[in-house]
Coordinates of C-alpha atoms and ligand atoms in Angstrom, one line a residue:
X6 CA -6.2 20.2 11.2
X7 CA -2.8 19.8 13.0
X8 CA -0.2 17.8 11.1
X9 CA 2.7 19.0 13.4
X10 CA 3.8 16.2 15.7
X11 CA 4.4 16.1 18.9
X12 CA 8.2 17.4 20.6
X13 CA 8.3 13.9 21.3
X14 CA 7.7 12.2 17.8
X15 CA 10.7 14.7 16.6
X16 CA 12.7 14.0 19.1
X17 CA 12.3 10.8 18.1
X18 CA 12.5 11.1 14.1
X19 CA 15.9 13.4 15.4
X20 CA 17.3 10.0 17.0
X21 CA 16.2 7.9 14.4
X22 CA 18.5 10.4 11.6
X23 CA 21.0 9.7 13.9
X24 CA 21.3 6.2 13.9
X25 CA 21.1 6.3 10.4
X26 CA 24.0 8.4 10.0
X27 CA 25.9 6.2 12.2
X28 CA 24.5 2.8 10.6
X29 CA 23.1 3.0 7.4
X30 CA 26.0 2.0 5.6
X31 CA 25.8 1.4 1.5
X32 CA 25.4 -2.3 2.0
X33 CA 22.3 -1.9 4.0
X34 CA 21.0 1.4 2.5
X35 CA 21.1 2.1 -1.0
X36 CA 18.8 4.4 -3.1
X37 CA 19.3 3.2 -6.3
X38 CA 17.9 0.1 -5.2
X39 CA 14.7 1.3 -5.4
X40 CA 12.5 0.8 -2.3
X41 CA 11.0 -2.8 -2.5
X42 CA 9.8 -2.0 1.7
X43 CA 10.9 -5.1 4.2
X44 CA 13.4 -6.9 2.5
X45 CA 16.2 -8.4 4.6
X46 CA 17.8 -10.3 1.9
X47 CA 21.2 -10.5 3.2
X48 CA 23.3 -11.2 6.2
X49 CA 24.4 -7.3 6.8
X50 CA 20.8 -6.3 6.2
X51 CA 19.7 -8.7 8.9
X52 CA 22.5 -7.7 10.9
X53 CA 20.9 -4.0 10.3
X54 CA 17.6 -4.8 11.6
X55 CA 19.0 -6.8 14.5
X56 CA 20.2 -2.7 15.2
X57 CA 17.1 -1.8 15.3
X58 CA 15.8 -4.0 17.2
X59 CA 18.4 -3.5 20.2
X60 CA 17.1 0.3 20.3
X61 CA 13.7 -1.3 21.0
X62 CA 11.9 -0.4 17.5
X63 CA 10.7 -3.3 16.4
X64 CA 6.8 -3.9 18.1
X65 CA 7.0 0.1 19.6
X66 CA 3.5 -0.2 19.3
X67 CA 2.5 -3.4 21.0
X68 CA 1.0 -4.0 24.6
X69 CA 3.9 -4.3 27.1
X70 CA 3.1 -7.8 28.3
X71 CA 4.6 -8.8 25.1
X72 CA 7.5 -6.7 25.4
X73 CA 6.6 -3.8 23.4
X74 CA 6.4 0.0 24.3
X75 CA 2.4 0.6 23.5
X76 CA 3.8 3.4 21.5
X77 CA 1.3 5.2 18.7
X78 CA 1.6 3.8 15.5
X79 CA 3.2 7.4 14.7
X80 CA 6.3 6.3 15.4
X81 CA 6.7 3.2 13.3
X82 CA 5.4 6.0 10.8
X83 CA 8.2 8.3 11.5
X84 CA 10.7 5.3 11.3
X85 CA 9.8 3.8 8.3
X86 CA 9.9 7.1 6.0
X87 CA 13.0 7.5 7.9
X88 CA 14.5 4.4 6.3
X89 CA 12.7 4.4 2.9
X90 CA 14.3 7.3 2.4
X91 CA 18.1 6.2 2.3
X92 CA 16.6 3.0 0.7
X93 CA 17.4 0.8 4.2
X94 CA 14.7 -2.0 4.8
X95 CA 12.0 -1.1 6.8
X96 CA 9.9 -2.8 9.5
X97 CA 6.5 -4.7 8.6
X98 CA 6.0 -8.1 7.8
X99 CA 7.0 -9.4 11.2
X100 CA 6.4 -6.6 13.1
X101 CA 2.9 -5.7 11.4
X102 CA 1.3 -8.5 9.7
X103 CA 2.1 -11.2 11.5
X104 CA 3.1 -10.1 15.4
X105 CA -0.1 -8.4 15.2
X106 CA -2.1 -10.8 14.0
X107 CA -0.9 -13.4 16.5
X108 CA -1.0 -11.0 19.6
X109 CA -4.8 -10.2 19.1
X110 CA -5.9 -14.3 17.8
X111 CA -2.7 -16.8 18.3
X112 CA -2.5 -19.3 20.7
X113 CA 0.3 -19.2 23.6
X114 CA 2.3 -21.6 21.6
X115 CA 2.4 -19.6 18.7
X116 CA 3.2 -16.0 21.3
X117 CA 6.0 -17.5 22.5
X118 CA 7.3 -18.9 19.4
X119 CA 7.3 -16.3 17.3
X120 CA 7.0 -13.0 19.0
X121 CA 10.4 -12.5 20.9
X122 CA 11.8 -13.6 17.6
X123 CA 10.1 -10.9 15.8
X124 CA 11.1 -8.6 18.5
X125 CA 14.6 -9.5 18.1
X126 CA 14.7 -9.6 14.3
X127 CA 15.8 -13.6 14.2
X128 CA 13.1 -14.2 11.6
X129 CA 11.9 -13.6 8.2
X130 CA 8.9 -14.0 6.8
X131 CA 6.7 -14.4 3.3
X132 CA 3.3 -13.6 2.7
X133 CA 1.1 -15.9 0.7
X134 CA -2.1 -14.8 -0.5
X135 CA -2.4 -13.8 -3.8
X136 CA -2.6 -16.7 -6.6
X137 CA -2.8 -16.9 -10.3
X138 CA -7.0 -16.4 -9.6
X139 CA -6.9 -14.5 -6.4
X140 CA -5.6 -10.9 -6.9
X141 CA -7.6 -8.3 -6.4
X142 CA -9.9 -11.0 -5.4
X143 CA -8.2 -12.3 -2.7
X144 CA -10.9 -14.3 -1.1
X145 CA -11.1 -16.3 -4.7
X146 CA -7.9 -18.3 -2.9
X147 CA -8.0 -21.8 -3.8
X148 CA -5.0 -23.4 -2.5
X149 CA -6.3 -26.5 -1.0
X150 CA -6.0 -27.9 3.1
X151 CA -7.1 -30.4 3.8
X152 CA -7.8 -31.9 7.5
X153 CA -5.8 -34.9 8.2
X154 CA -5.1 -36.8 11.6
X155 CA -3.2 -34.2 13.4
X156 CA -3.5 -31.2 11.2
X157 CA -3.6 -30.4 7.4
X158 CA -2.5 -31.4 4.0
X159 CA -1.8 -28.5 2.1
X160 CA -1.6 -28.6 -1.9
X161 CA -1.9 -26.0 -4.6
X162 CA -0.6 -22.7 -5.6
X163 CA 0.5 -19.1 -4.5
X164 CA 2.1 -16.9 -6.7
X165 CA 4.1 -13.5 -6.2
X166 CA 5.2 -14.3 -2.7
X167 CA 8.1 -11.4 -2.0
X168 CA 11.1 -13.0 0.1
X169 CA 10.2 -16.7 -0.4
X170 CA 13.7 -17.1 -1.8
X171 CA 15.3 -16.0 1.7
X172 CA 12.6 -16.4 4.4
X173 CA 12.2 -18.6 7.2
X174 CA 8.8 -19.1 7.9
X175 CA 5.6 -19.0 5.7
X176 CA 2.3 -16.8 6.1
X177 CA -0.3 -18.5 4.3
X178 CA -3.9 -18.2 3.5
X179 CA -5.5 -21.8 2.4
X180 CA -9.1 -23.0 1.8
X181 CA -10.0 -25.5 4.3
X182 CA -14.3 -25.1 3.4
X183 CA -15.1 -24.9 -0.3
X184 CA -18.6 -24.5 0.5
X185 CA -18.1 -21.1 1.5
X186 CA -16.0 -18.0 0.3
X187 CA -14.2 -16.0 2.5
X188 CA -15.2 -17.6 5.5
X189 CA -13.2 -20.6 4.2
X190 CA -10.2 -19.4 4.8
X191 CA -8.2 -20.0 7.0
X192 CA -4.0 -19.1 8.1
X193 CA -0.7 -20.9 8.5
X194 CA 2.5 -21.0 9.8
X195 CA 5.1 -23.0 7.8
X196 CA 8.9 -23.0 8.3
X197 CA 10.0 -22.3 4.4
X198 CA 12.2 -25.4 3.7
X199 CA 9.3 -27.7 4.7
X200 CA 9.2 -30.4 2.2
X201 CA 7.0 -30.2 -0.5
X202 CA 7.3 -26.6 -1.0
X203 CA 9.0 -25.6 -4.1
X204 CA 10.0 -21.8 -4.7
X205 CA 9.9 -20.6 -8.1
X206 CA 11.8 -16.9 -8.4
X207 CA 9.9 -14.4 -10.2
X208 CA 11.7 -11.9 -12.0
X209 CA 10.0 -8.5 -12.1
X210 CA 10.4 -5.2 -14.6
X211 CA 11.1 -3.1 -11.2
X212 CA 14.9 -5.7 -10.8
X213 CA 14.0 -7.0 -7.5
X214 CA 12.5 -10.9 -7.9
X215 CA 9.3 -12.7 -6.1
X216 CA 8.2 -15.9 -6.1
X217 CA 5.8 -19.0 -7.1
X218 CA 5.6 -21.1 -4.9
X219 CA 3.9 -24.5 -5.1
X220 CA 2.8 -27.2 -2.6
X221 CA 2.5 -31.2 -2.8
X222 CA 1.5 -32.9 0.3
X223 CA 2.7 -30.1 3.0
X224 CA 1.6 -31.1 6.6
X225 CA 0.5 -28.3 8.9
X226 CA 0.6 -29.9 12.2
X227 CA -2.8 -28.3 13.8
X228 CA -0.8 -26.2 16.5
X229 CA 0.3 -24.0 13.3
X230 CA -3.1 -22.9 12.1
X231 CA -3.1 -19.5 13.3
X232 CA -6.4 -18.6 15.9
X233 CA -9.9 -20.1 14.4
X234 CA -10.6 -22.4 11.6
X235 CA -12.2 -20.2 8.6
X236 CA -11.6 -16.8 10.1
X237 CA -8.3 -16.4 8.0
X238 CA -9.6 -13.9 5.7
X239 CA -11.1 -11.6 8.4
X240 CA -7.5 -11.5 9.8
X241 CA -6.1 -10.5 6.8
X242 CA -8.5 -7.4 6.4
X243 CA -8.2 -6.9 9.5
X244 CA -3.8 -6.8 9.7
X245 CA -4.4 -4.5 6.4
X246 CA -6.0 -1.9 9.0
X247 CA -3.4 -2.5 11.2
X248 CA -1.0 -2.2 9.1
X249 CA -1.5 1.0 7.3
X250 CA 1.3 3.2 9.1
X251 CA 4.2 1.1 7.7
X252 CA 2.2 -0.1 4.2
X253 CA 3.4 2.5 2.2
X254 CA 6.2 5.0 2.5
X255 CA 6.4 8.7 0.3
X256 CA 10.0 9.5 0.9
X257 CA 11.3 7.8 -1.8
X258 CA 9.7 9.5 -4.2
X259 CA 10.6 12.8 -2.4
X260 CA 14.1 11.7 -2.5
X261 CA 13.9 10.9 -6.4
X262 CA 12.5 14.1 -7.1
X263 CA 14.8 16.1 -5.3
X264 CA 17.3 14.4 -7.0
X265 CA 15.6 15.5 -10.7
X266 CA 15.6 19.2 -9.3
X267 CA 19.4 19.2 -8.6
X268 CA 20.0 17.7 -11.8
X269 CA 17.9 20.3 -13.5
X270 CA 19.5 23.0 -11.8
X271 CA 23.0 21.9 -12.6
X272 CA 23.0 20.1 -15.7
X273 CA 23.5 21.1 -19.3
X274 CA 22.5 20.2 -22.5
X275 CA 24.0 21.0 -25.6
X276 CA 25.9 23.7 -24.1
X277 CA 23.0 25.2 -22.5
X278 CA 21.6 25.1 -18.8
X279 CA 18.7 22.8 -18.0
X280 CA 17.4 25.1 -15.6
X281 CA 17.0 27.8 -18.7
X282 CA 14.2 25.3 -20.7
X283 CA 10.4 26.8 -19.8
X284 CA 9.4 23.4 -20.1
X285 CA 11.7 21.5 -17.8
X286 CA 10.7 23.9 -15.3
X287 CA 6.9 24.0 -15.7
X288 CA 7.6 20.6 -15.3
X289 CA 9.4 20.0 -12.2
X290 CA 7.1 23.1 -10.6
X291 CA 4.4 21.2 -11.0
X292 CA 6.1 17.9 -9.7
X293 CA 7.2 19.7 -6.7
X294 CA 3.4 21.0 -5.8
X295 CA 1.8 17.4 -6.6
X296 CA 4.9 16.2 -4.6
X297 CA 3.3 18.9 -1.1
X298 CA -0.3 17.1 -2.1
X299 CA 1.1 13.7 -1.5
X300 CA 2.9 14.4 1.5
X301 CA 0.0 16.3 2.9
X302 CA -2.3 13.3 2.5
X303 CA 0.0 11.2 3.9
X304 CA -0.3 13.5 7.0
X305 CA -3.8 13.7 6.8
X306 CA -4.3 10.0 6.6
X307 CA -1.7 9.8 9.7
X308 CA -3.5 12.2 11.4
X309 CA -6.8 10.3 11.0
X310 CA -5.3 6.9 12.0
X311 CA -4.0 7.9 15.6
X312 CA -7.5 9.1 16.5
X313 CA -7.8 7.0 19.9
X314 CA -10.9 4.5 19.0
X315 CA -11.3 6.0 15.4
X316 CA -12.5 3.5 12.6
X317 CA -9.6 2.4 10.2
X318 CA -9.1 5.8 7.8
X319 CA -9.7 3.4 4.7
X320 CA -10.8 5.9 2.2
X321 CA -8.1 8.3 3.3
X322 CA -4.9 5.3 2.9
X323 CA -6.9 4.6 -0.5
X324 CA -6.7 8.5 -1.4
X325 CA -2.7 8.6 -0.3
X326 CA -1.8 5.5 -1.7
X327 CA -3.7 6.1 -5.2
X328 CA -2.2 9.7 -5.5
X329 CA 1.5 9.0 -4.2
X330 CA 2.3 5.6 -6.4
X331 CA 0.7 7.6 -9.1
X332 CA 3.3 10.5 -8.5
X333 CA 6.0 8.1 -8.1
X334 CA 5.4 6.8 -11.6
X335 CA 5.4 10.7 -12.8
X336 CA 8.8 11.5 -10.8
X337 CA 9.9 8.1 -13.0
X338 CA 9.0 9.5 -16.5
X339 CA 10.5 12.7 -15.3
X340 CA 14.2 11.4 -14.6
X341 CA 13.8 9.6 -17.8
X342 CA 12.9 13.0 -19.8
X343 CA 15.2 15.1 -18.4
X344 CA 18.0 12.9 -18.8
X345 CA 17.3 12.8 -22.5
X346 CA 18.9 9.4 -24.4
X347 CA 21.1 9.2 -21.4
X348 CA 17.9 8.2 -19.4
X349 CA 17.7 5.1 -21.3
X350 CA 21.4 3.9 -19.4
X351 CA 21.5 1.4 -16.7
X352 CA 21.5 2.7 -12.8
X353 CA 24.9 2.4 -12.1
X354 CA 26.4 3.0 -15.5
X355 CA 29.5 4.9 -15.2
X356 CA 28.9 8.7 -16.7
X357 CA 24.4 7.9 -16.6
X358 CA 23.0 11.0 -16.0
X359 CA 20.8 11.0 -12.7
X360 CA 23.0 7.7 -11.9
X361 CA 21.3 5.9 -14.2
X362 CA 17.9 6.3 -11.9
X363 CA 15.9 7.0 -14.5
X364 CA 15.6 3.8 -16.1
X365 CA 15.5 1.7 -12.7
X366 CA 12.8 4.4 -11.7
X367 CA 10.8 4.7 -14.2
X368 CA 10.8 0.5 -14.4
X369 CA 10.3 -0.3 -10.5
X370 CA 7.3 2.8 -10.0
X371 CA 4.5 0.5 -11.5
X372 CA 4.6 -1.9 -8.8
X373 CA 3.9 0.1 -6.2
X374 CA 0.8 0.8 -7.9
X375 CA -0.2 -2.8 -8.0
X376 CA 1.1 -4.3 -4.6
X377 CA -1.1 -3.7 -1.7
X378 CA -3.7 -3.3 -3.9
X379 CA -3.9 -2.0 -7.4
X380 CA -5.3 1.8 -8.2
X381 CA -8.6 0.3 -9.4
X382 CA -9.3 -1.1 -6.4
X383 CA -8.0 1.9 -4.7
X384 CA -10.8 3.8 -7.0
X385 CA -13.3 1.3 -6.1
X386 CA -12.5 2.1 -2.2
X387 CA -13.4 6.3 -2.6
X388 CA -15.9 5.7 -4.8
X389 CA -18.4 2.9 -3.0
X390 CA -17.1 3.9 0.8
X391 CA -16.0 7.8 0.6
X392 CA -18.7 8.7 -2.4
X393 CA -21.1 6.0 -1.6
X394 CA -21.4 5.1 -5.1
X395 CA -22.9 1.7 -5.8
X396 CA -20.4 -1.8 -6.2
X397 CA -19.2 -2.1 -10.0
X398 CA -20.6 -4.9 -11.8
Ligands
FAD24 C1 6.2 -7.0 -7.1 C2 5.0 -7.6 -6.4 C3 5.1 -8.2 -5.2 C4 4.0 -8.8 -4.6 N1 4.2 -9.4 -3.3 C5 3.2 -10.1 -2.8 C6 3.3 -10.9 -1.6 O1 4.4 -10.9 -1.0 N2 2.3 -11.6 -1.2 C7 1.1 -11.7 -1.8 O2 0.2 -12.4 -1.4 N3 0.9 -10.9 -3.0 C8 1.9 -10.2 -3.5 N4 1.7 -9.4 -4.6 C9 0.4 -9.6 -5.3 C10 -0.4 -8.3 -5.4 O3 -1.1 -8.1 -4.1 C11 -1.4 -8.5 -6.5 O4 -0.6 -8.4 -7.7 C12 -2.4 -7.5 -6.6 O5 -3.3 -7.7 -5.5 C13 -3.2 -7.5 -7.9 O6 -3.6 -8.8 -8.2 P1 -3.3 -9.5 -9.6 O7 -1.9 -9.3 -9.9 O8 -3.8 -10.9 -9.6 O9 -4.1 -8.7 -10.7 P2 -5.7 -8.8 -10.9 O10 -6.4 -8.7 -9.6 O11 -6.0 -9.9 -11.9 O12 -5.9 -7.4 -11.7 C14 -5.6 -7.1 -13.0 C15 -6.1 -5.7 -13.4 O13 -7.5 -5.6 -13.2 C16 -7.8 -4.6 -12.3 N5 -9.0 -5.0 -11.5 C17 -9.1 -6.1 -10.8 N6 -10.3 -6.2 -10.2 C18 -10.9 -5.0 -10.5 C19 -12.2 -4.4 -10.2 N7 -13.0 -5.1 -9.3 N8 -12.5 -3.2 -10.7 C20 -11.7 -2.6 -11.5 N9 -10.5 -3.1 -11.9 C21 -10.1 -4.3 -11.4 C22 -6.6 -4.4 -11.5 O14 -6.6 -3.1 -10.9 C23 -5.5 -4.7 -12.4 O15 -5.2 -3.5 -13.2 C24 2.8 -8.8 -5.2 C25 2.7 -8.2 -6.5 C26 3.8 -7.6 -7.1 C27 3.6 -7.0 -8.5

């Protein structure tokens, strides 16, 4: 198999180090922030993406009629990792999930609404699907619309929406048929100060907060359900497929971990080098090769997603994404090891050893392992569609 990429894609990953070295100041782009991907939570972070968008790199891959570049999904790839890596936020809500998804099913209203907005980076948005009984499970949703004269009547709950705090405009799955299961879904548009939404922050052990949300009486006027009545849950699984080159990004944890193997090659403890200790070393060794097995199924996965026509390379995101949070959470227990009590210090804390990464590390790696679906359900993935093992029961 090939992994290089094309003189063209580094070219391109050449520019993109560029304009991070010119732009990515520490107000936008901060590592020991952690990487909680796509949020534009402040005015210089929009003003960021609004960068990024005047070099024409938000909706590289969509069709040209709607202004994009029909560019490979490569290169949203190659820009993302790009920008995980100095902790910048990255492109995909907006982009992905939504422009996607309203290209390929919304109405013209709709298009025009939304898309050059996307393009230019003049909107935020939140994704609502999960609820306190729809995880995993996401077609268990049960947050209730109801038809009304002119549209729907939207009441009920969603809980852990990211960027409901700051967002503009509301992604939402509802049920709008309770006889049936996931083709009674269906999707929403709804700006985020609408009246009768109420946003409920979230704190979470990783620092960065999400939301609850709740609804009483909110009108969707029927323009705003997005394509066909009860086909919102194929569009969700079917946006997941689209959106798999931007889902999930491996440089942080690179980053981290090269970041452990400076430490251990410079630091002492009681008066002796770190880089002396058998164990320390057998340790990051083994780090560093698990660290070339995540990378390389990243690539592999990459590779198998830019097929022209292939089918979505589900098993292989399952494989990457089960194996690299997985890591991540390793690389985390590893700052906090090697930086003895000192680990135990706040990031930031003047004198922390690893600048106080550990702790924020070893805190914000179990959420990746959740979002985007949990490592069970990533296990359920190899094992019923890659092994061909039964459903569990
Ligand atoms: C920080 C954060 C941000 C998030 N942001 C968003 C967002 O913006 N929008 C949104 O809609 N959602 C968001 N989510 C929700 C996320 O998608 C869900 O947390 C995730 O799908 C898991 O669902 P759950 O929390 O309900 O856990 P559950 O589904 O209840 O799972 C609990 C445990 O049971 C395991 N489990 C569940 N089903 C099975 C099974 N069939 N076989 C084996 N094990 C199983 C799970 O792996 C997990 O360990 C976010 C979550 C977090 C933590």
């Amino acid at each position: 198999m090939d992994f290089e990429f094309s003189p063209e894609e580094q070219a391109f990953a050449r520019e993109v180090e560029a304009f991070l070295d010119e732009h990515a100041t520490p107000d936008v782009a901060d590592v020991l922030r952690e990487n909680m991907a796509q949020i534009v939570d402040t005015p210089e972070r929009r003003a960021f993406m609004k960068k990024l968008a005047d070099r024409g790199w938000l909706g590289m891959t969509w069709p040209k009629e709607y202004g994009g570049q029909e560019r490979e999904g490569v290169y949203e790839y190659i820009l993302n990792e790009a920008l995980a890596r100095r902790g910048a936020p990255q492109i995909g809500k907006g982009v992905g999930i939504i422009g996607k998804t309203l290209i390929r099913h919304g109405s013209d209203k709709l298009k025009e609404e939304f898309l050059p907005k996307i393009m230019n980076a003049e909107v935020e948005f939140a994704v609502g699907y999960s609820e306190p009984n729809a995880g995993s499970d996401a077609a268990n949703m049960q947050l209730r619309a109801e038809r009304v004269d002119g549209g729907f009547l939207l009441n009920g709950q969603k809980t852990w929406t990211t960027s409901a705090h700051f967002a503009d405009w509301y992604w939402v799955g509802a049920r709008t048929d309770t006889t049936k299961k996931h083709d009674g879904i269906s999707l929403f548009l709804i700006p985020m100060d609408h009246e009768g939404l109420e946003v409920r922050g979230l704190p979470t052990i990783g620092d960065e907060l999400t939301n609850e949300v709740f609804f009483n009486d909110v009108f969707v006027p029927e323009d705003y359900l997005v394509g066909e009545l009860g086909a919102g849950f194929r569009y969700i699984s079917e946006a997941l497929d689209l959106e798999r080159f931007t889902m999930f990004t491996y440089s942080p944890t690179e980053q981290r971990l090269e970041e452990v193997i400076e430490y251990v090659k410079e630091a002492e403890c009681d008066g002796e080098p770190l880089r002396a200790d058998p164990h320390l070393r057998q340790k990051v060794a083994q780090l560093a090769t698990h660290a070339e097995v995540a990378r390389v199924l990243g690539l592999r996965f990459v590779h198998a997603a830019r097929k022209v026509d292939a089918k979505p390379p589900t098993v292989e995101a399952s494989q990457y994404k089960l194996f690299a949070t997985t890591l991540s959470q390793r690389v985390g227990n590893a700052m906090v090891d090697v930086a003895g009590p000192g680990g135990q210090l706040r990031v930031r804390t003047e004198g922390a050893p690893l600048r106080g990464r550990g702790d924020m590390s070893y805190r914000y790696s179990v959420i990746d392992t959740i979002g985007g679906g949990a490592s069970e359900i990533q296990k359920n993935i190899i094992a019923r569609r890659g092994l061909g093992l039964p459903r569990n029961f």
